[in-house]
Short mmCIF file of C-alpha atoms in Angstrom, two decimals:
data_model
loop_
_atom_site.label_atom_id
_atom_site.label_comp_id
_atom_site.label_asym_id
_atom_site.label_seq_id
_atom_site.Cartn_x
_atom_site.Cartn_y
_atom_site.Cartn_z
CA MET A 1 132.17 82.83 112.09
CA LEU A 2 129.23 81.01 111.05
CA ASP A 3 127.95 77.68 112.68
CA LEU A 4 127.86 75.67 109.47
CA SER A 5 126.69 72.73 111.25
CA LYS A 6 123.16 74.42 111.20
CA LYS A 7 120.67 73.30 108.30
CA ARG A 8 119.37 76.93 107.91
CA LEU A 9 120.99 80.29 108.31
CA ARG A 10 119.52 83.74 108.83
CA LEU A 11 120.38 87.17 107.34
CA ARG A 12 118.67 90.01 108.86
CA ILE A 13 118.74 92.92 107.02
CA ILE A 14 117.64 96.35 109.29
CA ILE A 15 116.67 99.38 108.51
CA PRO A 16 117.56 101.99 111.35
CA ALA A 17 114.87 104.42 112.94
CA TYR A 18 114.93 108.07 112.16
CA PRO A 19 115.96 110.38 115.51
CA ALA A 20 113.07 110.94 117.15
CA PHE A 21 113.10 114.84 116.04
CA ASN A 22 113.11 113.97 112.32
CA ILE A 23 110.25 116.31 110.92
CA TYR A 24 109.42 113.91 108.02
CA SER A 25 109.25 110.42 110.31
CA HIS A 26 105.71 110.52 110.17
CA ILE A 27 105.45 109.04 106.52
CA ALA A 28 108.10 106.31 107.14
CA ASP A 29 105.41 103.95 108.71
CA LYS A 30 103.38 103.90 105.36
CA THR A 31 106.32 102.73 103.27
CA THR A 32 109.65 101.61 102.88
CA ALA A 33 113.28 101.58 101.81
CA LEU A 34 113.59 99.92 97.95
CA GLY A 35 117.11 98.98 98.29
CA PRO A 36 117.26 96.84 101.63
CA VAL A 37 114.46 94.89 99.88
CA CYS A 38 116.01 94.33 96.35
CA VAL A 39 119.27 93.51 98.23
CA ALA A 40 117.18 90.89 100.66
CA SER A 41 115.18 89.96 97.59
CA ALA A 42 118.53 88.58 95.98
CA ALA A 43 120.07 86.74 99.08
CA ASN A 44 116.65 85.16 99.41
CA GLU A 45 117.52 83.18 96.54
CA MET A 46 120.63 81.64 98.29
CA PRO A 47 120.07 78.07 99.07
CA GLY A 48 120.22 77.25 102.84
CA TRP A 49 119.35 80.55 103.63
CA ASP A 50 116.33 82.92 105.52
CA VAL A 51 115.85 86.20 105.11
CA GLU A 52 114.08 89.11 106.94
CA VAL A 53 114.10 92.92 106.83
CA ILE A 54 113.07 94.87 109.61
CA ASP A 55 112.36 98.31 109.27
CA GLU A 56 112.46 100.03 112.90
CA ASN A 57 110.07 102.82 111.44
CA ASN A 58 107.58 100.64 110.26
CA LEU A 59 106.20 98.32 113.07
CA ARG A 60 102.63 98.15 112.41
CA ARG A 61 101.75 94.63 112.64
CA HIS A 62 102.73 93.02 116.09
CA GLY A 63 106.41 94.44 115.98
CA PRO A 64 108.30 94.12 119.07
CA ARG A 65 109.06 97.48 119.69
CA GLY A 66 112.10 98.72 121.91
CA SER A 67 111.79 100.77 125.13
CA LEU A 68 112.80 103.64 123.40
CA VAL A 69 112.99 103.70 120.16
CA GLY A 70 112.95 101.33 117.08
CA ALA A 71 112.62 97.34 117.43
CA ASP A 72 113.46 95.16 120.43
CA HIS A 73 116.45 93.09 119.34
CA GLU A 74 117.12 91.23 121.98
CA PHE A 75 113.20 89.90 121.31
CA LEU A 76 114.23 89.24 117.79
CA GLN A 77 117.22 87.30 118.71
CA GLN A 78 116.30 84.90 120.88
CA ALA A 79 112.93 84.43 118.69
CA ARG A 80 114.69 83.93 115.45
CA PRO A 81 118.76 84.24 115.63
CA ALA A 82 120.43 85.62 112.89
CA ASP A 83 123.84 84.80 111.79
CA VAL A 84 124.40 87.80 109.79
CA VAL A 85 122.71 91.21 110.41
CA GLY A 86 122.96 93.68 107.40
CA PHE A 87 122.55 97.18 108.06
CA TYR A 88 121.16 100.04 105.46
CA GLY A 89 123.20 103.15 106.04
CA GLY A 90 121.09 105.32 102.90
CA LEU A 91 120.17 108.01 105.06
CA THR A 92 123.03 109.64 107.07
CA SER A 93 120.72 110.77 110.31
CA THR A 94 120.36 107.47 111.17
CA ILE A 95 123.88 106.28 111.37
CA PRO A 96 124.07 106.77 115.33
CA ARG A 97 121.14 104.21 115.53
CA LEU A 98 122.67 102.23 113.04
CA TYR A 99 126.45 102.00 115.19
CA GLU A 100 124.32 101.43 118.46
CA LEU A 101 122.95 98.28 116.97
CA ALA A 102 126.08 97.04 115.10
CA ARG A 103 128.04 96.98 118.31
CA PHE A 104 124.94 95.17 120.06
CA TYR A 105 125.30 92.73 117.61
CA LYS A 106 128.33 92.20 117.41
CA ASP A 107 128.98 91.56 121.01
CA LYS A 108 126.73 88.67 120.49
CA GLY A 109 129.27 87.26 117.82
CA ILE A 110 127.31 87.94 114.98
CA VAL A 111 128.88 89.04 111.55
CA THR A 112 127.92 92.57 110.92
CA ILE A 113 127.67 94.42 107.60
CA ALA A 114 126.83 97.87 106.38
CA GLY A 115 125.84 99.62 102.99
CA GLY A 116 124.44 102.87 101.84
CA GLN A 117 125.17 106.10 100.42
CA HIS A 118 127.05 107.32 103.68
CA PHE A 119 129.81 104.78 103.48
CA VAL A 120 132.18 106.41 101.53
CA GLU A 121 135.53 108.61 102.49
CA ASP A 122 136.40 108.56 105.97
CA SER A 123 132.90 107.35 107.30
CA VAL A 124 134.06 103.91 105.95
CA ALA A 125 137.11 103.64 108.68
CA GLU A 126 134.47 104.98 111.50
CA ALA A 127 132.18 102.35 110.55
CA LEU A 128 134.98 99.66 110.95
CA HIS A 129 135.64 101.00 114.37
CA SER A 130 131.63 101.07 114.90
CA GLY A 131 130.65 97.54 114.97
CA ILE A 132 130.88 97.05 111.50
CA ASP A 133 132.68 94.11 109.98
CA TYR A 134 132.66 94.39 106.22
CA VAL A 135 131.57 98.07 104.50
CA PHE A 136 129.89 96.91 100.99
CA ILE A 137 130.32 99.70 98.09
CA GLY A 138 128.26 100.10 95.41
CA GLU A 139 125.76 98.23 94.80
CA GLY A 140 125.04 95.17 96.67
CA GLU A 141 122.59 92.66 94.99
CA GLU A 142 125.20 90.63 93.42
CA ALA A 143 128.06 91.22 96.15
CA ILE A 144 125.44 90.12 98.84
CA LYS A 145 125.28 86.47 97.18
CA GLU A 146 129.25 86.11 97.12
CA PHE A 147 129.62 87.34 100.51
CA LEU A 148 127.32 84.67 101.95
CA GLY A 149 128.75 82.22 99.91
CA ALA A 150 132.45 83.08 100.84
CA LEU A 151 131.19 82.76 104.48
CA GLU A 152 130.05 79.37 103.60
CA GLY A 153 133.66 78.32 102.41
CA LYS A 154 132.69 78.04 99.15
CA SER A 155 135.40 81.10 98.00
CA ASP A 156 137.43 83.51 99.47
CA ILE A 157 136.18 86.87 100.65
CA SER A 158 139.19 88.85 99.61
CA LEU A 159 138.08 88.01 95.54
CA ILE A 160 134.76 89.67 96.28
CA LYS A 161 134.60 93.20 94.53
CA GLY A 162 133.18 96.24 96.44
CA ILE A 163 134.04 95.57 99.88
CA VAL A 164 135.84 96.74 102.81
CA TYR A 165 137.15 95.15 105.87
CA ARG A 166 139.94 95.04 108.48
CA ASP A 167 142.45 91.46 108.43
CA ASN A 168 144.79 91.42 111.47
CA GLY A 169 144.65 95.03 111.91
CA ARG A 170 144.89 96.05 108.28
CA VAL A 171 142.12 97.54 106.37
CA ILE A 172 141.65 95.63 103.37
CA ARG A 173 139.87 97.51 100.35
CA THR A 174 139.10 95.08 97.22
CA PRO A 175 138.87 96.64 93.57
CA GLU A 176 135.81 98.29 92.92
CA ARG A 177 132.85 96.59 91.53
CA ALA A 178 131.17 97.82 88.56
CA PRO A 179 127.21 98.92 88.44
CA ILE A 180 124.75 96.67 87.63
CA THR A 181 123.47 96.94 83.82
CA ASP A 182 121.38 94.03 83.33
CA PHE A 183 118.83 94.09 86.05
CA ASN A 184 116.82 91.39 84.23
CA LYS A 185 118.97 88.93 85.87
CA LEU A 186 117.63 90.28 89.40
CA PRO A 187 114.40 89.17 90.83
CA LEU A 188 111.62 91.19 91.21
CA PRO A 189 111.57 93.32 94.86
CA ASN A 190 110.15 90.88 97.35
CA PHE A 191 108.21 92.90 99.79
CA SER A 192 107.10 90.24 101.82
CA LEU A 193 110.25 90.05 103.45
CA VAL A 194 109.51 92.98 105.41
CA ARG A 195 108.39 91.67 108.61
CA TYR A 196 106.11 93.75 110.78
CA ALA A 197 105.45 96.55 108.19
CA LYS A 198 101.87 97.17 106.95
CA ILE A 199 103.20 99.37 103.56
CA LYS A 200 100.89 101.51 102.12
CA ILE A 201 103.02 103.36 99.66
CA TYR A 202 105.12 100.97 97.62
CA PRO A 203 108.79 102.01 96.28
CA VAL A 204 109.49 100.98 92.88
CA GLY A 205 112.08 102.02 90.52
CA ARG A 206 113.50 101.37 87.08
CA ILE A 207 116.41 103.80 86.63
CA ARG A 208 119.58 104.07 88.88
CA GLY A 209 122.47 106.84 88.40
CA CYS A 210 121.88 110.28 87.71
CA GLY A 211 123.61 112.86 85.56
CA MET A 212 123.03 116.26 86.87
CA ASP A 213 126.26 116.50 89.29
CA CYS A 214 124.05 118.45 91.49
CA GLU A 215 126.69 119.40 93.89
CA PHE A 216 124.86 118.76 97.46
CA CYS A 217 123.62 115.16 95.96
CA THR A 218 125.06 111.79 96.42
CA VAL A 219 123.34 110.32 93.35
CA LYS A 220 126.09 110.21 91.02
CA GLY A 221 127.31 108.14 87.77
CA LYS A 222 125.67 107.67 84.01
CA PRO A 223 121.85 106.47 84.76
CA ARG A 224 121.88 103.08 83.99
CA HIS A 225 117.96 101.73 82.82
CA ALA A 226 116.08 98.83 83.16
CA SER A 227 113.13 97.75 81.03
CA PRO A 228 109.58 99.64 80.80
CA GLU A 229 108.12 95.78 81.38
CA ARG A 230 110.07 95.32 84.65
CA LEU A 231 108.83 98.31 86.14
CA LEU A 232 105.65 97.45 85.12
CA GLU A 233 105.90 93.68 86.28
CA GLN A 234 106.85 95.42 89.54
CA ILE A 235 103.72 97.32 89.65
CA ARG A 236 101.44 94.74 88.56
CA ASN A 237 103.01 91.87 91.07
CA LEU A 238 102.63 94.25 94.00
CA LEU A 239 98.89 94.91 92.78
CA GLU A 240 98.09 91.06 92.03
CA THR A 241 99.70 89.91 95.60
CA GLN A 242 99.19 92.90 97.71
CA ASP A 243 96.37 94.90 96.39
CA ALA A 244 98.65 97.62 96.52
CA ARG A 245 97.28 101.28 94.78
CA TYR A 246 99.68 103.74 95.76
CA PHE A 247 103.16 103.87 94.51
CA PHE A 248 106.29 105.68 94.54
CA VAL A 249 108.75 105.74 91.55
CA VAL A 250 111.86 106.13 93.29
CA ASP A 251 113.76 107.20 90.15
CA ASP A 252 115.35 111.03 90.82
CA LEU A 253 114.92 112.03 87.65
CA PHE A 254 111.47 110.39 86.03
CA GLY A 255 111.40 110.88 82.11
CA GLN A 256 115.16 109.97 81.28
CA GLU A 257 115.22 107.95 78.24
CA ARG A 258 112.14 109.71 77.48
CA ASP A 259 110.38 107.68 74.62
CA GLU A 260 110.86 104.67 77.18
CA THR A 261 109.18 106.58 79.09
CA ILE A 262 106.44 107.47 77.80
CA ARG A 263 105.96 103.75 76.35
CA PHE A 264 105.74 102.55 80.00
CA CYS A 265 103.21 105.28 80.71
CA GLN A 266 101.09 104.09 77.88
CA MET A 267 101.45 99.96 78.77
CA LEU A 268 100.20 101.17 82.27
CA ARG A 269 97.58 102.84 81.40
CA ASP A 270 96.39 99.77 79.19
CA TYR A 271 97.14 97.57 82.03
CA GLN A 272 94.84 99.58 84.47
CA LYS A 273 91.90 99.97 81.76
CA ASN A 274 92.17 96.08 81.14
CA THR A 275 92.20 95.28 84.58
CA GLY A 276 89.99 97.63 85.86
CA THR A 277 91.96 99.36 88.76
CA GLY A 278 92.77 102.73 89.12
CA LEU A 279 96.12 103.57 90.77
CA ASP A 280 97.90 106.70 92.37
CA ILE A 281 101.70 107.19 91.33
CA THR A 282 103.89 109.94 92.56
CA VAL A 283 107.07 110.73 90.08
CA GLN A 284 110.30 112.85 90.79
CA ILE A 285 110.61 114.85 87.79
CA ARG A 286 112.63 117.77 86.56
CA LEU A 287 110.86 120.92 86.32
CA ASP A 288 111.68 121.69 82.48
CA LYS A 289 109.72 118.50 81.24
CA ALA A 290 106.94 120.82 81.02
CA LYS A 291 107.97 121.80 77.78
CA ASP A 292 107.14 118.21 76.67
CA LYS A 293 103.46 117.95 76.46
CA GLU A 294 103.70 114.50 74.72
CA LEU A 295 105.30 113.34 77.96
CA LEU A 296 103.04 114.77 80.28
CA PHE A 297 99.86 113.90 79.09
CA ALA A 298 100.81 110.31 78.60
CA MET A 299 101.68 110.71 82.65
CA ARG A 300 98.49 111.67 83.68
CA GLN A 301 96.83 108.81 81.22
CA ALA A 302 98.95 106.33 83.27
CA ASN A 303 97.67 108.28 86.86
CA ILE A 304 100.62 109.71 87.54
CA ASN A 305 98.80 112.31 89.89
CA MET A 306 101.70 113.91 91.89
CA VAL A 307 105.07 115.47 90.82
CA ALA A 308 107.76 116.08 93.72
CA ILE A 309 109.65 118.59 92.02
CA GLY A 310 113.23 119.93 93.32
CA PHE A 311 112.71 123.74 92.98
CA GLU A 312 115.57 124.42 95.33
CA SER A 313 115.57 127.97 95.19
CA PRO A 314 113.67 131.11 94.00
CA ILE A 315 116.93 133.38 93.91
CA GLU A 316 118.88 133.09 90.65
CA GLU A 317 122.52 133.37 92.40
CA GLU A 318 121.61 130.49 94.63
CA LEU A 319 120.62 128.47 91.35
CA ASN A 320 123.71 128.91 89.47
CA ALA A 321 125.70 127.73 92.78
CA MET A 322 123.97 124.64 92.64
CA ASN A 323 124.55 124.13 89.13
CA LYS A 324 120.77 124.55 88.45
CA HIS A 325 120.01 126.09 84.48
CA LEU A 326 116.62 128.08 85.16
CA LYS A 327 116.09 131.29 86.08
CA PRO A 328 112.65 131.85 88.88
CA GLU A 329 110.33 133.11 86.44
CA ASP A 330 110.80 130.05 84.02
CA MET A 331 110.33 128.08 87.19
CA LEU A 332 106.96 129.54 87.58
CA SER A 333 105.56 129.35 83.79
CA PHE A 334 106.88 125.84 83.81
CA THR A 335 104.77 125.58 87.58
CA ARG A 336 101.74 126.56 85.42
CA ILE A 337 101.66 124.10 82.85
CA PHE A 338 102.32 120.78 85.38
CA HIS A 339 99.14 122.40 87.28
CA GLN A 340 97.33 123.15 83.51
CA PHE A 341 98.02 119.09 83.13
CA GLY A 342 96.25 118.30 86.43
CA PHE A 343 99.25 117.29 88.38
CA LEU A 344 99.50 117.69 91.77
CA VAL A 345 103.10 119.60 92.76
CA HIS A 346 105.20 118.71 95.80
CA GLY A 347 108.02 121.47 96.16
CA MET A 348 111.30 120.97 97.51
CA PHE A 349 113.47 123.73 98.39
CA ILE A 350 117.11 124.29 100.24
CA PHE A 351 117.11 127.22 102.03
CA GLY A 352 120.52 129.05 102.68
CA TYR A 353 122.78 127.36 100.17
CA PRO A 354 126.27 128.63 100.54
CA LEU A 355 127.74 130.30 97.25
CA LYS A 356 131.05 129.74 96.22
CA GLU A 357 134.03 131.63 96.87
CA GLY A 358 133.66 135.00 94.94
CA ALA A 359 130.17 135.25 94.61
CA GLN A 360 129.61 138.94 95.24
CA PHE A 361 126.07 138.45 96.91
CA LYS A 362 124.72 139.24 99.90
CA MET A 363 121.00 138.97 101.34
CA PRO A 364 119.42 139.69 104.45
CA VAL A 365 117.50 136.69 105.82
CA GLY A 366 114.25 138.42 106.64
CA GLU A 367 114.40 139.12 102.19
CA ARG A 368 115.54 135.30 101.75
CA ILE A 369 112.03 134.82 103.68
CA LYS A 370 110.01 136.78 101.65
CA ARG A 371 111.51 135.71 98.25
CA PHE A 372 110.66 132.31 99.31
CA LYS A 373 107.19 132.84 100.55
CA ARG A 374 106.01 135.18 97.51
CA PHE A 375 107.35 132.22 95.01
CA ILE A 376 105.78 129.80 96.62
CA LYS A 377 102.36 131.63 96.90
CA LYS A 378 103.05 132.71 93.06
CA ALA A 379 103.43 129.04 92.09
CA LYS A 380 100.67 127.48 94.02
CA ILE A 381 102.70 124.91 94.64
CA ASP A 382 100.38 122.04 96.19
CA THR A 383 102.95 121.06 99.61
CA ILE A 384 106.09 121.97 100.38
CA GLN A 385 109.19 120.76 101.72
CA ILE A 386 111.92 123.63 102.73
CA LEU A 387 115.20 122.05 104.13
CA LEU A 388 118.53 123.32 104.92
CA PRO A 389 121.54 122.47 102.92
CA GLY A 390 122.97 119.47 104.29
CA PRO A 391 126.88 118.73 103.22
CA LEU A 392 126.51 115.03 103.29
CA PRO A 393 129.45 112.53 102.95
CA GLY A 394 130.84 112.06 99.49
CA THR A 395 129.25 115.43 98.08
CA GLU A 396 131.28 118.64 96.39
CA LEU A 397 129.30 120.71 98.79
CA ARG A 398 131.20 118.98 101.95
CA GLN A 399 134.41 119.33 100.31
CA ARG A 400 134.01 122.81 99.59
CA LEU A 401 132.75 123.86 102.91
CA ALA A 402 135.63 121.19 104.82
CA MET A 403 138.37 123.45 102.88
CA GLN A 404 136.81 126.69 103.76
CA ASN A 405 136.63 124.90 107.46
CA ARG A 406 133.00 125.69 108.23
CA ILE A 407 131.62 122.53 108.83
CA TYR A 408 130.64 122.12 112.46
CA PRO A 409 132.53 119.21 114.21
CA ILE A 410 130.61 115.68 114.17
CA GLN A 411 131.20 115.43 117.92
CA ASP A 412 129.04 118.43 118.38
CA VAL A 413 126.33 118.32 115.61
CA GLY A 414 126.22 114.65 115.02
CA TRP A 415 125.42 112.75 111.96
CA GLU A 416 121.73 112.46 113.60
CA TYR A 417 121.33 116.26 112.86
CA TYR A 418 122.02 115.51 109.08
CA ASP A 419 118.39 115.56 107.93
CA GLY A 420 118.02 119.10 106.65
CA ASN A 421 116.08 120.50 109.67
CA PHE A 422 119.37 121.43 111.58
CA PRO A 423 122.14 124.02 110.53
CA LEU A 424 125.33 122.00 109.86
CA PHE A 425 127.60 124.97 108.87
CA GLU A 426 128.63 128.32 109.19
CA PRO A 427 126.14 129.95 106.75
CA ASP A 428 127.00 132.63 104.27
CA GLU A 429 127.21 136.54 105.80
CA PRO A 430 125.57 138.17 106.93
CA MET A 431 123.06 135.36 108.13
CA THR A 432 123.66 133.47 111.51
CA ALA A 433 123.10 129.56 111.93
CA GLU A 434 120.23 130.13 114.14
CA GLU A 435 118.42 132.34 112.04
CA MET A 436 118.97 130.01 109.31
CA GLN A 437 117.38 127.52 111.12
CA LEU A 438 114.31 129.72 111.84
CA SER A 439 113.75 130.67 108.82
CA ILE A 440 112.46 127.26 107.26
CA ARG A 441 109.81 127.31 110.32
CA LYS A 442 108.85 130.14 109.17
CA ILE A 443 107.86 129.63 105.69
CA MET A 444 106.56 126.11 106.48
CA GLY A 445 104.94 127.95 109.28
CA ARG A 446 103.26 130.20 106.88
CA PHE A 447 102.04 127.86 104.75
CA TYR A 448 100.73 124.93 107.39
CA GLN A 449 98.83 126.48 109.57
CA PHE A 450 95.86 125.68 111.95
CA LYS A 451 93.12 127.45 109.97
CA TYR A 452 92.94 125.06 107.61
CA MET A 453 91.20 122.80 109.56
CA PHE A 454 88.30 125.17 109.46
CA MET A 455 88.60 125.45 105.79
CA ILE A 456 88.52 121.36 105.66
CA GLY A 457 85.08 121.39 106.94
CA LEU A 458 83.64 124.48 104.81
CA HIS A 459 84.77 122.88 101.95
CA ILE A 460 83.14 119.96 102.37
CA PHE A 461 80.22 121.83 102.43
CA SER A 462 81.13 123.04 98.83
CA PHE A 463 80.60 119.20 97.64
CA PRO A 464 77.36 119.28 96.25
CA ALA A 465 78.19 122.32 93.87
CA LEU A 466 79.96 119.00 91.75
CA ILE A 467 76.33 118.78 90.43
CA PHE A 468 77.04 121.63 88.11
CA PHE A 469 79.87 119.80 86.60
CA LEU A 470 78.02 116.68 85.04
CA HIS A 471 78.89 117.32 81.71
CA ASN A 472 82.72 116.50 82.78
CA LEU A 473 82.51 114.99 86.28
CA ARG A 474 86.22 114.10 86.28
CA SER A 475 86.88 117.98 85.70
CA GLY A 476 84.60 119.07 88.68
CA TRP A 477 86.05 116.60 90.98
CA ILE A 478 89.59 117.58 90.42
CA LYS A 479 88.37 121.27 90.96
CA TRP A 480 86.69 120.12 94.17
CA PHE A 481 89.53 117.46 95.17
CA ARG A 482 92.86 119.49 95.22
CA PRO A 483 91.77 122.72 97.38
CA TRP A 484 90.39 119.99 99.73
CA ARG A 485 93.19 117.31 99.66
CA ASN A 486 95.49 120.52 100.33
CA ASN A 487 93.74 122.04 102.96
CA LEU A 488 93.81 118.62 105.10
CA LEU A 489 97.71 118.26 104.63
CA ARG A 490 98.65 121.88 105.68
CA PHE A 491 96.50 121.07 108.55
CA GLY A 492 98.03 117.78 109.24
CA GLY A 493 101.79 119.56 108.38
CA TRP A 494 100.66 121.78 111.27
CA ILE A 495 99.91 119.15 113.68
CA ILE A 496 103.32 117.72 112.19
CA MET A 497 105.34 121.10 113.08
CA LYS A 498 103.81 121.57 116.47
CA LYS A 499 105.12 118.16 117.41
CA TRP A 500 108.75 118.50 116.03
CA THR A 501 109.02 121.89 117.93
CA ALA A 502 107.75 120.51 121.14
CA GLN A 503 110.34 117.91 120.39
CA LEU A 504 113.01 120.07 119.53
CA LYS A 505 112.98 122.15 122.65
CA LYS A 506 113.58 118.72 125.08
CA ASP A 507 116.86 118.39 122.44
CA LYS A 508 119.92 120.29 123.81
CA PHE A 509 120.51 121.27 119.97
CA ILE A 510 121.12 124.88 120.99
CA GLU A 511 124.14 123.95 123.53
CA ARG A 512 125.50 121.47 121.03
CA LEU A 513 125.57 124.65 118.30
CA GLN A 514 127.32 126.72 120.60
CA LYS A 515 129.90 124.25 121.69
CA ALA A 516 130.20 123.67 117.50
CA LYS A 517 130.92 127.15 117.00
CA GLU A 518 133.27 127.61 119.39
CA HIS A 519 135.27 124.21 118.41
CA LEU A 520 135.41 125.96 115.02
CA LYS A 521 136.88 129.44 115.69
CA VAL A 522 139.57 127.65 117.90
CA LYS A 523 140.12 125.23 114.97
CA THR A 524 140.28 128.23 112.47
CA VAL A 525 142.95 129.92 114.90
#
């Protein structure tokens, strides 16, 4: 219970550290998660409460580091005692660390809460047995204010919608909370609440939900839109208060509500022109938006320079299994259009997607690798990310594989391996789990190589060639910058993969995998 005699109380929201072997954790110290900041910003409006966010992946400004990973929470609790501690469970691979910290704070008698997309179905009960007092289901901006008020005795906790907790041994689940539709009543995300972080890439957003209904994805529900003015205000506020120049729009599909998206791009274009500033913006977008030339033109005018696109697979049978309605040849032509408009293209792929029962399709792993390499080369994608399919909690993919008894037991292959780099289930024949994991390293190893270090130097010497583009310096700069930037990233990717491989050798995943296979066989029998 809270000490209500205190004049001010403190809520600490923690973004748990990635596992040490996460290959994409290198970018985490340049950004942070938007969801926890939104919840913290809402709670910060509560009279009598101080709120802070600790991102364990971004402690670059005098952050008190723990002996092994993350932050030193003993130090934090001594320096600034928290009365309530919230945990962000948006990434399944961070759940073991989340539970470790939850038990630490709960042992000190502190109220612990958690929310995020991991907490659905059985994982809610797991959380309640792992140091979490209250699990928030759904969006948290309104729920957190009601909850803190209830802790102060202003209302009854049982009346708060969208939470799960235990009361005298019974699990209490309150009625579902309706999704937020009026975003203007929420405060703008306040990134100054993120202590110790040095943020270079700021996450912003306008649309929540996604209607594509991919079976592997946790983002569901009818899209709900904030106004273009609100998104512009987020960017303006960050530019004017933090001198922010790099932004990532977290909307799952940029371009939904097309006309309003174009209007936003036009307003952002005019704002940059009027203030004499240039921004660098990345968005996630569907590949088939290449057909909308007006939208692409507006995006480029607004300095949206990079598009992250879920290609998923160049194999048509796998695309059908994922409910994707594109053919590989269309994907190539659409990619060319994005390049023609000057976008940098980041391609996201899923290797070894399990087909649905009854599908008459088998492909040797070597042929799969060739298909991926050939497609990536023909599409001339600037940067790539190859992941293995992850049966995340709450997805149709997990339900399907669980019914087929193909998912490796959590006690063998724990949540920390749910980051897309490890096999988590028995793959389709004739591929083995070991081959599936090795395949993504082979594909990315072909793309990210040491040789690009030399190409960086060679390309620098070609810089004087820009004199031939004096009639159109912008075009000349793009022609020079793209290959230089890609060479730099491909060499950097080689360094990251080398470090990840070294860390993998220290880990005992292969042993865990063998035990998981044995336990799965016993369960099947």
